[in-house]
Amino acid sequence: ATATATATATATISTTTSTATTTINNPISSVIINRTMKTPHSSPQSTATRLLQLAVTLFHLHPTTSHWIDEDTPPHLLTTTSLVDGTTYHLVMSDEFNVPNRTFADGHDPMWTALDKSDDDYSASGGGSLHFYNSSTVSTTPDGMLTIRSLIEKTSWNHYDHVEQEWTETTKHFKSGMIQSWNKFCFTGGIVEVDVILPGEPDIGGLWPAVWMLGNLGRATYEASTNNLWPWSYDECDRKKQEAQAISACNSRNHFGLNPFQGRGATEIDVIELMGGDSGGKPLPATDPPISLPYVDMTLQVAPGVPDNRPQSGSQPVRSIDHTHSGYATSLAQTWYDNLTVAGNTSLNPFFYGTYLGETKKNEPVTRNKNQAFQADAVGALKQLVPEHFKTPHTFRVEWQPGRGGRLDWFTKSYRKVDENGTVYHIEGDGKGQDWEHSLSIPDFALDAVMGSKIPEEPSYLIFNVAISSTWAFPYSLPDWCPKCYDCNDPKCTCSFNPGFCNMMKTGKVAMKIDSVRVYQSKDDSAHVGKPHTLGCDPVEFPTREFIKGYEYRYMRNPPFVYKDKHPLREVKNGGGDCVVDEDCGGGGIETEDVDTAWVQPEVAPAVDDDDEEVKEDIMDLDDGEDTKSSTKRMRQMKKLESDTNDAEGGASDEEDADESNAIAGLDAPPISSEPLENSEENTKVTSNPTRKSKGSCVVVTPGLFGVPSPERKQCKCNKGYTGPHCLSVEKFDEEPGAYELKKVTTIFKNRANPYVTRFHIFFGGMLMGAFLVFWVLDISVKGRKTRFINTDGKEMVRLTHP
């Protein structure tokens, strides 16, 4: 009654689209709920249910302050201008990673989770990941970076093989990291900007670092959760495809909270994937403009894919038919996506057109029969890199307008040049250019015209990882005498790696660094194409949470790692980490310290042999030393890059202009904003924040409710607004309730979907109940010992009877 008395609500419903906006004001908190509901997936019953859900939210209290934005993000970065439509977008999430020593193991951070599991990604040919994801490799370092290290370290465990019905030992010889915001922070549509320093050496292949997004219905590396969901972006009923798409638009009932007659999937958008290596200074075949190693992939993975007459790997799609003099066709036009636009030092990717997910083999972690097999497409481009990308942060940007009528646009930074004819083109130069380059554009109508798929509309989460896979940037073929093993400490396996890879890994300095990540969204749905932008992992139109709860086992680790897991994610700890002083808990002087930009990764212990003697190996120094071949090659590269940079500053010759003008390639380039692409902000790194509050304090541990404090042990106690075992993370959560939360009965007495009952509440309630029972029994006992009788004077007397 109190909530309804202070609440005001407005709702507008139209024939084709209904938008409900509810504003609640009360002394405790307020919430604004904005939901857009489309009629194709709505029935009279579901619409009534949703209206009821909106009414229920009148009694549900949420704070209005955004808790996804980092307190270190400077004010001038709270908005950005779209490079496509020229309108203003507002910051909805950021992480500057400026607080050192943050950890991201399950239960340590409200937005990120670093995995502790094997990467079970296997190809149909049997090759696959060589690493074990360990959360200890992911942390924030004193230089103000999120650091994901890759190391040579063996991890072995026993697992039960259900096919062979026996226990087998599995060993991975590399340890690396993956961090993801799955089922914590999700968004649909907007602008993503990530500042990255790529790991390793540019001319040594073998690492597979990536920055990408995945639909929340699938959890990366959990194969059971993505099987026949990845990377479907298809909302049409096709009976021939129904079995291959686990959540099909043909289904009259999609259980666990999903909408009927709605096709769903775990869609994938790759911001970047690095392909390192040395192509000998020669351009790779079929790249236009010429691209050499190293490069990054910028890709949309989508299903259903083109089933027949596909382009061949190693060549660009054939788009015209050649004929003999007699008129007979010598080739057929291949089926692929038109109207893809690339610019600058970017070429359509001719080496990877997608994956065929056929019937599974016995060693694969999931199963598919022949009716569930399908083709997935990879629609993307290659972007040229230079050595500077491996030394300093570079910004990569994706503008995502979701759903039917939307588009995807990738932007990178380079030097912008204009010739005497007014033609604009870009060069990499020394890799320090700060002008935005519109590297790749994929419009939705290009997808719709070929297979009926669409730009992803799934609530998606962010992923940063460094993988090591025998199917990526490793030697394409091995000699017959090579044993095909992947242990850098075994000399027999040397032939399985690229030259220099193991020596590079033995330095212990291989790491991908993320300077910052920011997500912006538009508040004006009419200002951009596609569907509205939304926040949250469980929007009403694309629910995920109830489905995940219904199939929790798909999102959990396999034995032997699963035994301590009750759910896919652990509850975030609020303090409790061991400490000595307040600085260990985000308090004291640490709050005003500058970021140590000169910090470097500490040296690792030298390798030793079986006799504990140091092994004298030729280990290259990633910071200073280089072998003669690499040094000579890079000197040639840098001379060329310096020449290009000078041209960018002082003009270019006609011959160079003619050559560089070929760097722009595309078909029917879509219109973009007339706003200049240059970025005036060269350095957005925040080095200190003197106004940052103390996060926590180090206090003496008191075991139990009536325990005696122990001065020998101290733990972190978090201040309000901070969380994590050492209180180093800002408390974060969605401002608006999701679909699953709206379905549950809520009242003004709770701020959660479930009653908030702690152990103290249970203990205190038990004490009160126990005290009541004791006094009740004593009262009965006393009454039972009283005997009434009449004395000689005729008066009633009471005598206590002792047992």
mmCIF file with all atom_site columns, C-alpha atoms in Angstrom, residues 130 173-174 470 474 478 484-488 493 496-497:
data_model
loop_
_atom_site.group_PDB
_atom_site.id
_atom_site.type_symbol
_atom_site.label_atom_id
_atom_site.label_alt_id
_atom_site.label_comp_id
_atom_site.label_asym_id
_atom_site.label_entity_id
_atom_site.label_seq_id
_atom_site.pdbx_PDB_ins_code
_atom_site.Cartn_x
_atom_site.Cartn_y
_atom_site.Cartn_z
_atom_site.occupancy
_atom_site.B_iso_or_equiv
_atom_site.pdbx_formal_charge
_atom_site.auth_seq_id
_atom_site.auth_comp_id
_atom_site.auth_asym_id
_atom_site.auth_atom_id
_atom_site.pdbx_PDB_model_num
ATOM 1  C CA . LEU A 1 130 ? 46.354 -27.272 -25.663 1.00 0.00 ? 130 LEU A CA 1
ATOM 2  C CA . HIS A 1 173 ? 51.054 -28.483 -20.967 1.00 0.00 ? 173 HIS A CA 1
ATOM 3  C CA . PHE A 1 174 ? 50.049 -24.815 -21.085 1.00 0.00 ? 174 PHE A CA 1
ATOM 4  C CA . SER A 1 470 ? 46.928 -26.802 -32.640 1.00 0.00 ? 470 SER A CA 1
ATOM 5  C CA . PHE A 1 474 ? 50.407 -23.671 -35.709 1.00 0.00 ? 474 PHE A CA 1
ATOM 6  C CA . LEU A 1 478 ? 54.019 -31.774 -40.022 1.00 0.00 ? 478 LEU A CA 1
ATOM 7  C CA . LYS A 1 484 ? 52.801 -34.507 -33.147 1.00 0.00 ? 484 LYS A CA 1
ATOM 8  C CA . CYS A 1 485 ? 53.125 -33.744 -29.454 1.00 0.00 ? 485 CYS A CA 1
ATOM 9  C CA . TYR A 1 486 ? 52.845 -30.375 -27.749 1.00 0.00 ? 486 TYR A CA 1
ATOM 10 C CA . ASP A 1 487 ? 55.160 -30.280 -24.755 1.00 0.00 ? 487 ASP A CA 1
ATOM 11 C CA . CYS A 1 488 ? 57.787 -27.525 -24.878 1.00 0.00 ? 488 CYS A CA 1
ATOM 12 C CA . CYS A 1 493 ? 57.984 -32.133 -29.768 1.00 0.00 ? 493 CYS A CA 1
ATOM 13 C CA . SER A 1 496 ? 55.213 -29.481 -33.737 1.00 0.00 ? 496 SER A CA 1
ATOM 14 C CA . PHE A 1 497 ? 55.714 -25.799 -32.905 1.00 0.00 ? 497 PHE A CA 1
#
